Amino acid sequence: MTDEPSRPRSRILPLVTPENEHFWRGGADGELRFLRCRACRTFVHPPAPVCPECLSFDLAPEAVSGRAELLTFTENHQPWIPGFDPPYLVAIVEIEEQKGLRLTTNLVNCATEDVRIGMPVRVVFEDVGDGVHLPLFEPAED
Amino acid sequence: MEILERRAVITGIGQSEVGRRLHRDPLALTAEACLAAIDDAGLRREDINGLSTYPGGMVPGAPGFTGAGCTEVQDMLRLEVDWYNGGPEQPGQLGSVINACAAVATGLATHVLCFRTVWEATAQGGGRRAGIGTSGGKGFRASGFMQWTLPFGAASAANWIAMFAQRHFHEYGTTREQLAQIALNARKNAALNPKAIYREPLTMEDYLGARIISTPFGLYDCDVPADGCTAVIVSRAEVARDLRRPPIRVEATGSALRGRPSWDQWDDLTTMALRDAAAMLWSRTDLKPADVDVAELYDGFSFIALAWLEALGFCGKGEGGPFVEGGARIARDGEIPLNTQGGQLSAGRLHGYGFLHEACVQLWGEGGGRQVAGDPQVAVAAAGGGPLGGCLLLTRR
Ligand SMILES: [Zn+2]
């Protein structure tokens, strides 16, 4: 009955490093984590060694609520990756805690015709092995 | 402040055979275009003392993305160069030409041979167009910027640019029918270009009925992989007077990068890095968008050309959809003739250099059946999308 795009049988995983580990593995604890500057409280993503606002080197991972706004999306129909069969929804979301704190993700548990730019979404994690939990997003109530 | 790039001129152009799956050595295509350009300028190869290209050799990418690098060409033609430049970290594909302008303006070189070779059509063979970075095999892990996109299946600029287009649709009410005009206009022009890859008529019905690649993009919003090389000679103005052709002056260049250079962190998802490159270009000249007679704007995806039209001020921000609606304004006899060779959408993905080549063809009045009437004097050539963008304003005056 559902028009919801499929979930992939396999994905290309990120190379986990000390610099990005908080992001890719935080989902194991149910947390979406970003680096945050301890001096000026700016979230910094993708991870960087220095705060782009105040140039402090004192950054540490911190969890956010996981609530976000859908900025834009596309329904991909072209097979690019073996085992990752189209159609599927790719999206850019902006995390509630800070304007400009964004990531590319998949929109899941949502039929394509129900997607609205600006809609509230929330994180759900997909355990893809190797300790990596991908942050995906699904519709949230207002 | 002296606008230093005005010490640079374009003195010759050359292009190899262009086509789908030519199955020719990319270096042979490169030699063909480079020697044609040198000859076109009335130079001998001994006169060339600079080389510039994008993205250069030794760069991983989709198959056939890199056709030839500086050192290969230097060796193949036994050139003796004082200055050379090649790499992907430039203001778009035409950044390599902008850099050449800087080199001749500062005296580091006199005549720079700029070139770009692609052989993606042959390299991809009969298969589908490949995703970027997807060929790593089992156990491959995405790193660098690809780690933020590949795990989510966003493996192609088709996905990334589609999301910019979708946001533009959302904010400004742009429609697929409007965007279609970029593709339909390109096809009309391609019909008059003997070297264009797709020349048969394309209708709105064809466009809307084509298979979807990544919404809102269908097949005809995506450029066509090609084999071919395009070359351009950038010379120092003071030595160009006695050459074969009346030189084309470089009036201004745009190479700025101000926002976050990434596909998903860019501040305004209805525009791209080209926004700031375009703004810089106009900050370096008294000419205005209304002075431009022909616009050759990158259309790797249809939406990129729309974004360039807005960024360069041919219409207001967000007004690209209504501006191109119906296609009359961007037609060969319209307000601002666009992509008169057929763009990459129909003439083939010569990766930026095709637009500069066509701008020169039009300014020299050699467009044949596709020549814009009224002896065009000012052209803009622009290339790049996403985090890449660079542009040149060229004049005959
Ligand atoms: Zn800070």
Coordinates of C-alpha atoms and ligand atoms in Angstrom, one line a residue:
Chain A
M1 CA 0.0 0.0 0.0
T2 CA 2.8 2.3 0.7
D3 CA 4.7 4.5 -1.8
E4 CA 7.5 4.8 0.6
P5 CA 10.8 4.4 -1.1
S6 CA 12.8 1.3 -0.4
R7 CA 15.7 0.9 2.1
P8 CA 19.0 -0.2 0.7
R9 CA 20.4 -3.8 1.0
S10 CA 23.9 -2.3 1.3
R11 CA 25.5 1.1 1.8
I12 CA 28.9 2.5 1.3
L13 CA 30.1 3.2 4.9
P14 CA 32.2 6.2 6.1
L15 CA 35.8 5.7 7.1
V16 CA 35.6 6.3 10.9
T17 CA 38.4 8.3 12.3
P18 CA 39.1 9.9 15.7
E19 CA 37.8 13.2 14.2
N20 CA 34.4 12.0 13.0
E21 CA 33.8 9.1 15.4
H22 CA 31.4 11.0 17.6
F23 CA 29.2 11.6 14.6
W24 CA 29.1 8.2 13.1
R25 CA 29.1 6.2 16.3
G26 CA 26.9 8.4 18.5
G27 CA 23.8 6.6 17.3
A28 CA 24.8 3.6 19.3
D29 CA 23.8 5.6 22.3
G30 CA 20.8 7.1 20.4
E31 CA 22.5 10.4 20.2
L32 CA 23.2 12.7 17.3
R33 CA 26.5 14.4 18.2
F34 CA 28.3 17.4 16.7
L35 CA 31.5 19.1 17.7
R36 CA 30.8 22.2 19.7
C37 CA 33.1 25.1 20.6
R38 CA 33.4 25.3 24.4
A39 CA 34.3 29.0 24.2
C40 CA 31.5 30.4 22.0
R41 CA 29.1 27.4 21.9
T42 CA 29.1 27.2 18.1
F43 CA 28.4 23.8 16.6
V44 CA 31.0 22.9 14.0
H45 CA 30.2 20.5 11.2
P46 CA 31.8 18.8 9.3
P47 CA 34.3 18.4 12.1
A48 CA 37.2 20.8 12.1
P49 CA 40.1 21.4 14.5
V50 CA 39.3 25.0 15.1
C51 CA 36.1 27.0 15.7
P52 CA 35.3 29.1 12.6
E53 CA 33.6 31.8 14.7
C54 CA 36.1 32.4 17.5
L55 CA 39.1 30.4 16.4
S56 CA 39.3 28.4 19.6
F57 CA 40.8 25.0 19.5
D58 CA 38.6 23.8 22.4
L59 CA 36.0 21.8 20.8
A60 CA 34.2 18.7 22.0
P61 CA 31.3 16.5 20.9
E62 CA 27.9 17.3 22.2
A63 CA 24.5 15.7 21.6
V64 CA 21.6 17.7 20.0
S65 CA 17.9 17.0 20.2
G66 CA 17.8 15.3 16.8
R67 CA 15.0 17.6 15.7
A68 CA 15.5 19.3 12.3
E69 CA 13.9 21.0 9.4
L70 CA 13.8 19.6 5.9
L71 CA 15.6 22.2 3.7
T72 CA 15.4 20.3 0.4
F73 CA 15.3 16.8 -1.0
T74 CA 15.4 14.7 -4.1
E75 CA 13.9 11.4 -5.0
N76 CA 16.7 9.6 -6.7
H77 CA 15.8 7.2 -9.5
Q78 CA 19.2 6.4 -10.9
P79 CA 21.1 3.3 -9.6
W80 CA 24.5 4.6 -8.6
I81 CA 25.6 2.1 -6.0
P82 CA 25.2 -1.7 -6.2
G83 CA 22.7 -2.9 -3.6
F84 CA 21.4 0.6 -3.0
D85 CA 18.3 0.4 -5.2
P86 CA 16.3 3.4 -6.3
P87 CA 14.0 5.1 -5.7
Y88 CA 15.1 6.6 -2.4
L89 CA 14.9 10.1 -0.9
V90 CA 18.0 12.1 -0.3
A91 CA 17.6 15.2 1.8
I92 CA 19.4 18.1 3.4
V93 CA 18.2 18.9 6.9
E94 CA 19.0 21.7 9.3
I95 CA 19.4 20.9 12.9
E96 CA 17.1 22.8 15.3
E97 CA 19.9 24.0 17.6
Q98 CA 21.7 26.2 15.1
K99 CA 21.0 27.8 11.8
G100 CA 23.3 26.4 9.2
L101 CA 24.0 23.2 11.1
R102 CA 23.2 20.8 8.3
L103 CA 23.7 17.4 6.9
T104 CA 22.8 15.3 3.9
T105 CA 20.8 12.3 4.9
N106 CA 17.9 10.0 3.8
L107 CA 14.3 10.8 4.5
V108 CA 12.7 7.6 5.7
N109 CA 9.3 6.4 6.8
C110 CA 7.7 8.9 4.5
A111 CA 5.9 8.6 1.2
T112 CA 7.3 10.8 -1.5
E113 CA 4.0 12.6 -2.0
D114 CA 4.0 13.6 1.7
V115 CA 7.4 15.3 1.6
R116 CA 7.2 19.0 2.2
I117 CA 10.2 21.3 2.3
G118 CA 10.1 23.0 5.7
M119 CA 8.5 20.1 7.4
P120 CA 9.8 19.1 10.9
V121 CA 11.8 15.9 10.9
R122 CA 13.6 13.9 13.6
V123 CA 16.6 11.6 13.6
V124 CA 16.4 7.8 13.5
F125 CA 19.5 5.7 13.4
E126 CA 20.3 2.9 11.1
D127 CA 22.8 0.4 12.4
V128 CA 24.9 -0.4 9.3
G129 CA 27.6 -2.5 11.0
D130 CA 31.2 -1.7 12.0
G131 CA 29.7 0.4 14.9
V132 CA 28.4 2.9 12.4
H133 CA 24.9 4.3 13.0
L134 CA 23.8 6.5 10.2
P135 CA 21.6 9.4 11.1
L136 CA 18.5 9.2 8.9
F137 CA 15.4 11.4 9.4
E138 CA 11.7 10.8 9.4
P139 CA 8.7 13.1 9.7
A140 CA 8.0 14.5 13.1
E141 CA 4.9 16.1 14.5
D142 CA 4.9 19.9 14.7
Chain B
M1 CA 43.4 49.8 -9.2
E2 CA 44.5 48.3 -12.5
I3 CA 42.3 45.5 -13.6
L4 CA 45.3 43.3 -14.4
E5 CA 43.5 40.6 -16.3
R6 CA 43.0 43.2 -19.1
R7 CA 46.6 42.6 -20.0
A8 CA 45.4 39.2 -21.2
V9 CA 43.7 38.4 -24.6
I10 CA 42.6 35.3 -26.3
T11 CA 44.4 34.8 -29.6
G12 CA 43.3 31.4 -30.8
I13 CA 41.0 28.5 -30.3
G14 CA 41.0 24.8 -31.3
Q15 CA 38.8 21.8 -30.9
S16 CA 39.3 18.2 -31.7
E17 CA 36.7 15.9 -33.1
V18 CA 33.8 15.7 -30.6
G19 CA 31.5 12.7 -30.2
R20 CA 30.1 9.8 -28.2
R21 CA 32.5 6.9 -27.8
L22 CA 35.1 7.9 -30.3
H23 CA 37.4 5.2 -29.0
R24 CA 40.3 7.5 -29.7
D25 CA 43.3 8.1 -27.4
P26 CA 42.5 11.1 -25.3
L27 CA 46.0 12.4 -25.9
A28 CA 45.4 12.3 -29.6
L29 CA 42.3 14.4 -29.1
T30 CA 44.4 16.7 -27.0
A31 CA 47.1 17.1 -29.6
E32 CA 44.5 17.8 -32.3
A33 CA 42.9 20.6 -30.3
C34 CA 46.1 22.1 -29.0
L35 CA 47.8 22.2 -32.4
A36 CA 44.7 23.7 -34.0
A37 CA 44.6 26.4 -31.4
I38 CA 48.3 27.3 -31.8
D39 CA 47.8 27.4 -35.5
D40 CA 44.6 29.4 -35.2
A41 CA 46.5 32.1 -33.3
G42 CA 49.2 32.2 -35.9
L43 CA 51.8 30.9 -33.5
R44 CA 54.4 28.1 -33.6
R45 CA 54.7 25.6 -30.8
E46 CA 58.0 27.3 -29.8
D47 CA 56.0 30.4 -28.9
I48 CA 54.0 28.6 -26.2
N49 CA 55.6 29.1 -22.8
G50 CA 52.7 28.3 -20.5
L51 CA 50.3 25.5 -20.0
S52 CA 47.1 25.4 -18.0
T53 CA 44.3 22.8 -17.6
Y54 CA 41.6 21.5 -15.4
P55 CA 41.6 19.1 -13.5
G56 CA 45.0 18.0 -14.6
G57 CA 46.5 14.5 -14.5
M58 CA 46.8 12.3 -11.5
V59 CA 43.3 13.2 -10.3
P60 CA 40.9 10.4 -9.4
G61 CA 37.3 10.8 -10.6
A62 CA 34.7 9.2 -12.8
P63 CA 36.1 7.2 -15.7
G64 CA 37.5 9.5 -18.4
F65 CA 37.1 12.6 -16.3
T66 CA 40.8 13.4 -16.7
G67 CA 41.8 13.3 -20.3
A68 CA 45.3 14.8 -20.2
G69 CA 47.5 16.7 -17.8
C70 CA 50.1 19.5 -18.3
T71 CA 53.1 17.3 -18.1
E72 CA 51.7 14.9 -20.7
V73 CA 51.1 17.7 -23.1
Q74 CA 54.4 19.3 -22.3
D75 CA 56.1 16.1 -23.1
M76 CA 54.0 15.1 -26.1
L77 CA 54.6 18.5 -27.8
R78 CA 58.1 18.9 -26.3
L79 CA 57.1 22.4 -25.1
E80 CA 59.4 24.5 -23.0
V81 CA 57.2 26.3 -20.5
D82 CA 58.0 28.9 -17.8
W83 CA 54.7 28.5 -16.1
Y84 CA 52.1 25.8 -15.8
N85 CA 49.0 25.0 -13.8
G86 CA 46.7 22.1 -13.5
G87 CA 44.4 20.8 -10.8
P88 CA 40.8 20.4 -9.6
E89 CA 41.0 23.1 -6.9
Q90 CA 40.4 26.1 -9.1
P91 CA 37.5 28.5 -9.7
G92 CA 35.7 25.9 -11.8
Q93 CA 36.9 24.5 -15.1
L94 CA 37.6 28.0 -16.5
G95 CA 39.6 28.8 -13.4
S96 CA 42.5 27.4 -15.4
V97 CA 42.0 30.1 -18.0
I98 CA 41.6 32.8 -15.4
N99 CA 44.9 31.6 -13.9
A100 CA 46.5 31.8 -17.4
C101 CA 45.3 35.4 -17.6
A102 CA 47.1 36.2 -14.3
A103 CA 50.2 34.5 -15.6
V104 CA 50.5 36.5 -18.8
A105 CA 49.4 39.7 -17.0
T106 CA 52.3 39.3 -14.5
G107 CA 54.8 38.3 -17.1
L108 CA 55.3 34.7 -16.0
A109 CA 54.3 33.6 -19.5
T110 CA 53.6 35.1 -22.9
H111 CA 51.4 32.6 -24.6
V112 CA 49.6 30.0 -22.5
L113 CA 48.0 27.0 -24.0
C114 CA 44.9 26.2 -22.0
F115 CA 43.1 22.9 -22.6
R116 CA 40.5 20.5 -21.3
T117 CA 40.2 16.9 -22.5
V118 CA 37.3 14.6 -21.7
W119 CA 36.8 11.0 -22.8
E120 CA 34.0 10.1 -20.5
A121 CA 31.8 8.7 -23.2
T122 CA 34.4 6.1 -24.2
A123 CA 35.5 5.4 -20.7
Q124 CA 32.0 4.7 -19.5
G125 CA 31.4 2.4 -22.4
G126 CA 27.9 1.1 -22.9
G127 CA 27.2 1.2 -19.2
R128 CA 25.4 3.8 -17.1
R129 CA 27.0 7.0 -16.0
A130 CA 28.9 6.1 -12.9
G131 CA 28.4 7.6 -9.5
I132 CA 31.4 9.6 -8.1
G133 CA 33.6 7.5 -5.8
T134 CA 31.4 4.4 -6.1
S135 CA 33.9 2.1 -7.7
G136 CA 35.9 1.2 -4.6
G137 CA 34.5 -2.3 -4.3
K138 CA 33.9 -4.3 -1.1
G139 CA 35.4 -2.9 2.0
F140 CA 35.7 0.6 0.5
R141 CA 35.0 3.4 3.0
A142 CA 34.1 6.9 2.0
S143 CA 36.3 9.7 3.4
G144 CA 36.7 13.4 2.8
F145 CA 33.6 15.2 1.7
M146 CA 32.2 12.0 0.1
Q147 CA 31.7 10.5 3.6
W148 CA 28.8 13.0 4.1
T149 CA 27.0 12.0 0.9
L150 CA 27.9 8.5 -0.3
P151 CA 26.5 6.6 2.8
F152 CA 23.1 8.1 1.9
G153 CA 23.3 7.1 -1.8
A154 CA 23.9 10.7 -2.9
A155 CA 26.6 9.6 -5.3
S156 CA 26.3 12.1 -8.1
A157 CA 26.2 15.8 -8.8
A158 CA 22.7 14.9 -10.2
N159 CA 21.5 14.4 -6.7
W160 CA 23.4 17.4 -5.2
I161 CA 22.3 19.9 -7.9
A162 CA 18.8 18.5 -7.9
M163 CA 18.4 19.5 -4.3
F164 CA 19.5 23.1 -5.2
A165 CA 16.9 23.1 -7.9
Q166 CA 14.2 21.7 -5.7
R167 CA 14.9 24.4 -3.1
H168 CA 14.7 27.0 -5.9
F169 CA 11.3 25.5 -7.0
H170 CA 10.1 25.8 -3.4
E171 CA 11.2 29.3 -2.7
Y172 CA 10.4 30.9 -6.1
G173 CA 7.7 28.7 -7.6
T174 CA 10.0 27.7 -10.5
T175 CA 8.6 24.8 -12.6
R176 CA 9.9 22.0 -14.7
E177 CA 8.3 23.6 -17.7
Q178 CA 10.4 26.7 -17.1
L179 CA 13.5 24.7 -16.5
A180 CA 12.8 22.8 -19.7
Q181 CA 13.6 25.9 -21.7
I182 CA 17.3 25.6 -20.9
A183 CA 17.3 22.1 -22.5
L184 CA 15.0 23.0 -25.4
N185 CA 17.0 26.1 -26.2
A186 CA 20.2 24.2 -26.2
R187 CA 18.8 21.6 -28.5
K188 CA 17.5 24.2 -31.0
N189 CA 21.0 25.7 -31.1
A190 CA 22.6 22.3 -31.4
A191 CA 20.6 21.6 -34.5
L192 CA 22.7 24.4 -36.1
N193 CA 26.1 23.1 -34.8
P194 CA 27.5 20.4 -37.0
K195 CA 29.7 19.1 -34.1
A196 CA 26.9 18.9 -31.6
I197 CA 26.1 15.4 -30.3
Y198 CA 22.3 15.6 -30.2
R199 CA 20.8 17.6 -33.0
E200 CA 17.3 16.2 -33.6
P201 CA 14.4 18.3 -32.4
L202 CA 13.4 18.0 -28.7
T203 CA 9.9 18.9 -27.6
M204 CA 8.4 19.8 -24.2
E205 CA 6.6 16.5 -24.4
D206 CA 9.9 14.6 -24.8
Y207 CA 11.4 16.6 -22.0
L208 CA 8.6 16.0 -19.5
G209 CA 8.1 12.4 -20.6
A210 CA 11.8 11.4 -20.2
R211 CA 12.8 9.1 -17.4
I212 CA 13.4 10.8 -14.1
I213 CA 17.0 10.8 -12.9
S214 CA 16.7 12.6 -9.6
T215 CA 13.7 14.9 -9.0
P216 CA 13.2 17.4 -10.4
F217 CA 15.7 16.4 -13.0
G218 CA 14.8 14.1 -15.9
L219 CA 17.2 12.8 -18.5
Y220 CA 17.3 16.0 -20.5
D221 CA 18.3 18.1 -17.5
C222 CA 21.6 16.2 -17.5
D223 CA 24.4 16.8 -19.9
V224 CA 25.7 14.2 -22.3
P225 CA 29.1 12.6 -21.7
A226 CA 31.4 13.2 -24.7
D227 CA 34.9 12.7 -26.0
G228 CA 36.8 15.7 -27.1
C229 CA 39.3 18.4 -26.3
T230 CA 39.0 22.1 -26.4
A231 CA 42.0 24.5 -26.4
V232 CA 42.4 28.2 -26.1
I233 CA 45.5 30.4 -26.3
V234 CA 45.8 33.2 -23.7
S235 CA 48.4 35.8 -24.7
R236 CA 49.8 38.9 -23.2
A237 CA 48.0 41.8 -25.0
E238 CA 51.1 43.7 -26.0
V239 CA 52.5 40.8 -28.0
A240 CA 49.2 39.9 -29.6
R241 CA 48.8 42.8 -32.0
D242 CA 50.5 41.2 -34.9
L243 CA 49.0 37.8 -34.7
R244 CA 46.6 36.3 -37.1
R245 CA 43.3 37.3 -35.5
P246 CA 42.0 40.4 -33.8
P247 CA 42.5 39.5 -30.2
I248 CA 39.6 39.0 -27.9
R249 CA 40.0 41.2 -24.8
V250 CA 39.5 39.9 -21.3
E251 CA 37.5 42.6 -19.7
A252 CA 37.1 41.0 -16.3
T253 CA 37.2 37.7 -14.5
G254 CA 35.3 36.3 -11.6
S255 CA 36.9 33.7 -9.3
A256 CA 35.6 34.5 -5.8
L257 CA 34.6 31.9 -3.2
R258 CA 32.8 33.3 -0.2
G259 CA 30.4 30.8 1.2
R260 CA 31.2 27.3 2.4
P261 CA 32.6 25.4 -0.5
S262 CA 30.5 22.3 -0.2
W263 CA 27.4 20.8 -1.8
D264 CA 25.3 20.7 1.4
Q265 CA 26.7 23.5 3.6
W266 CA 26.3 26.3 1.1
D267 CA 24.3 29.1 2.8
D268 CA 21.7 29.8 0.1
L269 CA 20.5 26.6 -1.5
T270 CA 19.0 28.4 -4.4
T271 CA 22.4 29.6 -5.6
M272 CA 25.9 28.2 -5.6
A273 CA 29.5 29.4 -5.5
L274 CA 28.9 30.9 -8.9
R275 CA 27.0 33.7 -7.1
D276 CA 30.2 35.2 -5.7
A277 CA 32.2 34.6 -8.9
A278 CA 29.6 36.5 -10.9
A279 CA 29.5 39.3 -8.4
M280 CA 33.2 39.7 -8.5
L281 CA 33.2 39.8 -12.3
W282 CA 30.8 42.8 -12.3
S283 CA 32.9 44.5 -9.6
R284 CA 35.8 44.7 -12.0
T285 CA 34.2 46.4 -15.0
D286 CA 31.9 49.3 -16.0
L287 CA 30.1 47.1 -18.4
K288 CA 26.6 45.9 -17.3
P289 CA 24.6 42.7 -17.9
A290 CA 22.7 44.7 -20.5
D291 CA 25.9 45.2 -22.5
V292 CA 26.4 41.4 -23.0
D293 CA 25.5 40.2 -26.5
V294 CA 25.8 36.5 -25.9
A295 CA 26.0 34.3 -22.8
E296 CA 27.7 30.9 -22.7
L297 CA 26.8 29.4 -19.3
Y298 CA 27.6 26.0 -17.9
D299 CA 24.7 23.6 -18.1
G300 CA 26.1 20.4 -16.7
F301 CA 22.6 20.3 -15.3
S302 CA 19.9 22.6 -16.6
F303 CA 19.5 24.3 -13.3
I304 CA 23.1 25.5 -13.2
A305 CA 22.6 27.6 -16.3
L306 CA 19.5 29.1 -14.6
A307 CA 21.5 29.9 -11.5
W308 CA 24.2 31.6 -13.7
L309 CA 21.6 33.7 -15.5
E310 CA 20.4 35.0 -12.1
A311 CA 23.9 35.4 -10.6
L312 CA 25.2 37.3 -13.6
G313 CA 22.2 39.7 -13.3
F314 CA 20.5 38.8 -16.6
C315 CA 17.4 38.6 -14.4
G316 CA 16.7 39.1 -10.7
K317 CA 17.4 36.6 -8.0
G318 CA 14.7 33.9 -8.1
E319 CA 13.4 35.2 -11.4
G320 CA 15.2 32.7 -13.6
G321 CA 12.0 30.6 -14.1
P322 CA 9.8 33.4 -15.5
F323 CA 12.8 34.8 -17.4
V324 CA 13.4 31.7 -19.4
E325 CA 9.7 30.7 -19.7
G326 CA 8.7 30.2 -23.3
G327 CA 12.3 30.4 -24.3
A328 CA 12.2 33.6 -26.3
R329 CA 14.5 35.7 -24.2
I330 CA 17.3 33.2 -24.3
A331 CA 16.9 32.2 -28.0
R332 CA 19.5 33.1 -30.6
D333 CA 17.5 36.2 -31.5
G334 CA 16.4 37.0 -28.0
E335 CA 17.4 39.4 -25.3
I336 CA 20.4 37.3 -24.2
P337 CA 21.2 34.4 -26.6
L338 CA 22.2 31.5 -24.4
N339 CA 24.5 28.5 -25.1
T340 CA 24.5 29.0 -28.8
Q341 CA 26.5 25.9 -29.6
G342 CA 24.0 23.7 -27.8
G343 CA 25.5 23.7 -24.4
Q344 CA 26.7 20.5 -22.7
L345 CA 23.1 19.3 -22.7
S346 CA 23.1 18.8 -26.4
A347 CA 26.5 19.6 -27.8
G348 CA 28.3 17.4 -25.3
R349 CA 30.1 17.7 -22.0
L350 CA 33.3 19.4 -23.0
H351 CA 33.4 20.5 -19.4
G352 CA 33.4 24.2 -19.3
Y353 CA 35.8 24.9 -22.1
G354 CA 33.1 24.5 -24.8
F355 CA 31.4 27.6 -23.5
L356 CA 34.6 29.7 -23.8
H357 CA 35.3 28.3 -27.2
E358 CA 31.8 29.2 -28.3
A359 CA 32.0 32.7 -26.9
C360 CA 35.1 33.3 -29.0
V361 CA 33.4 31.8 -32.1
Q362 CA 30.6 34.2 -31.7
L363 CA 32.8 37.3 -31.1
W364 CA 34.8 36.4 -34.1
G365 CA 31.6 36.0 -36.1
E366 CA 32.3 32.5 -37.1
G367 CA 29.2 30.8 -35.8
G368 CA 27.9 29.9 -39.3
G369 CA 24.2 28.9 -39.1
R370 CA 24.1 29.6 -35.4
Q371 CA 25.9 33.0 -35.5
V372 CA 24.1 35.6 -33.4
A373 CA 23.1 38.5 -35.6
G374 CA 24.3 42.1 -35.0
D375 CA 28.0 41.4 -34.7
P376 CA 28.2 40.6 -31.0
Q377 CA 30.9 42.5 -29.2
V378 CA 30.6 41.3 -25.6
A379 CA 30.3 37.8 -24.3
V380 CA 30.3 36.1 -21.0
A381 CA 31.7 32.5 -20.5
A382 CA 31.0 30.8 -17.2
A383 CA 31.6 27.4 -15.9
G384 CA 31.1 25.4 -12.7
G385 CA 28.4 24.5 -10.3
G386 CA 28.2 23.6 -6.6
P387 CA 31.3 24.7 -4.9
L388 CA 33.1 25.5 -8.2
G389 CA 32.6 28.6 -10.2
G390 CA 34.5 31.0 -12.5
C391 CA 33.6 33.3 -15.3
L392 CA 35.1 35.7 -17.9
L393 CA 33.8 38.7 -19.6
L394 CA 35.2 39.0 -23.1
T395 CA 35.0 41.9 -25.6
R396 CA 35.9 42.8 -29.1
R397 CA 36.0 46.5 -28.3
Ligands
ZN1 ZN 34.0 29.3 19.0

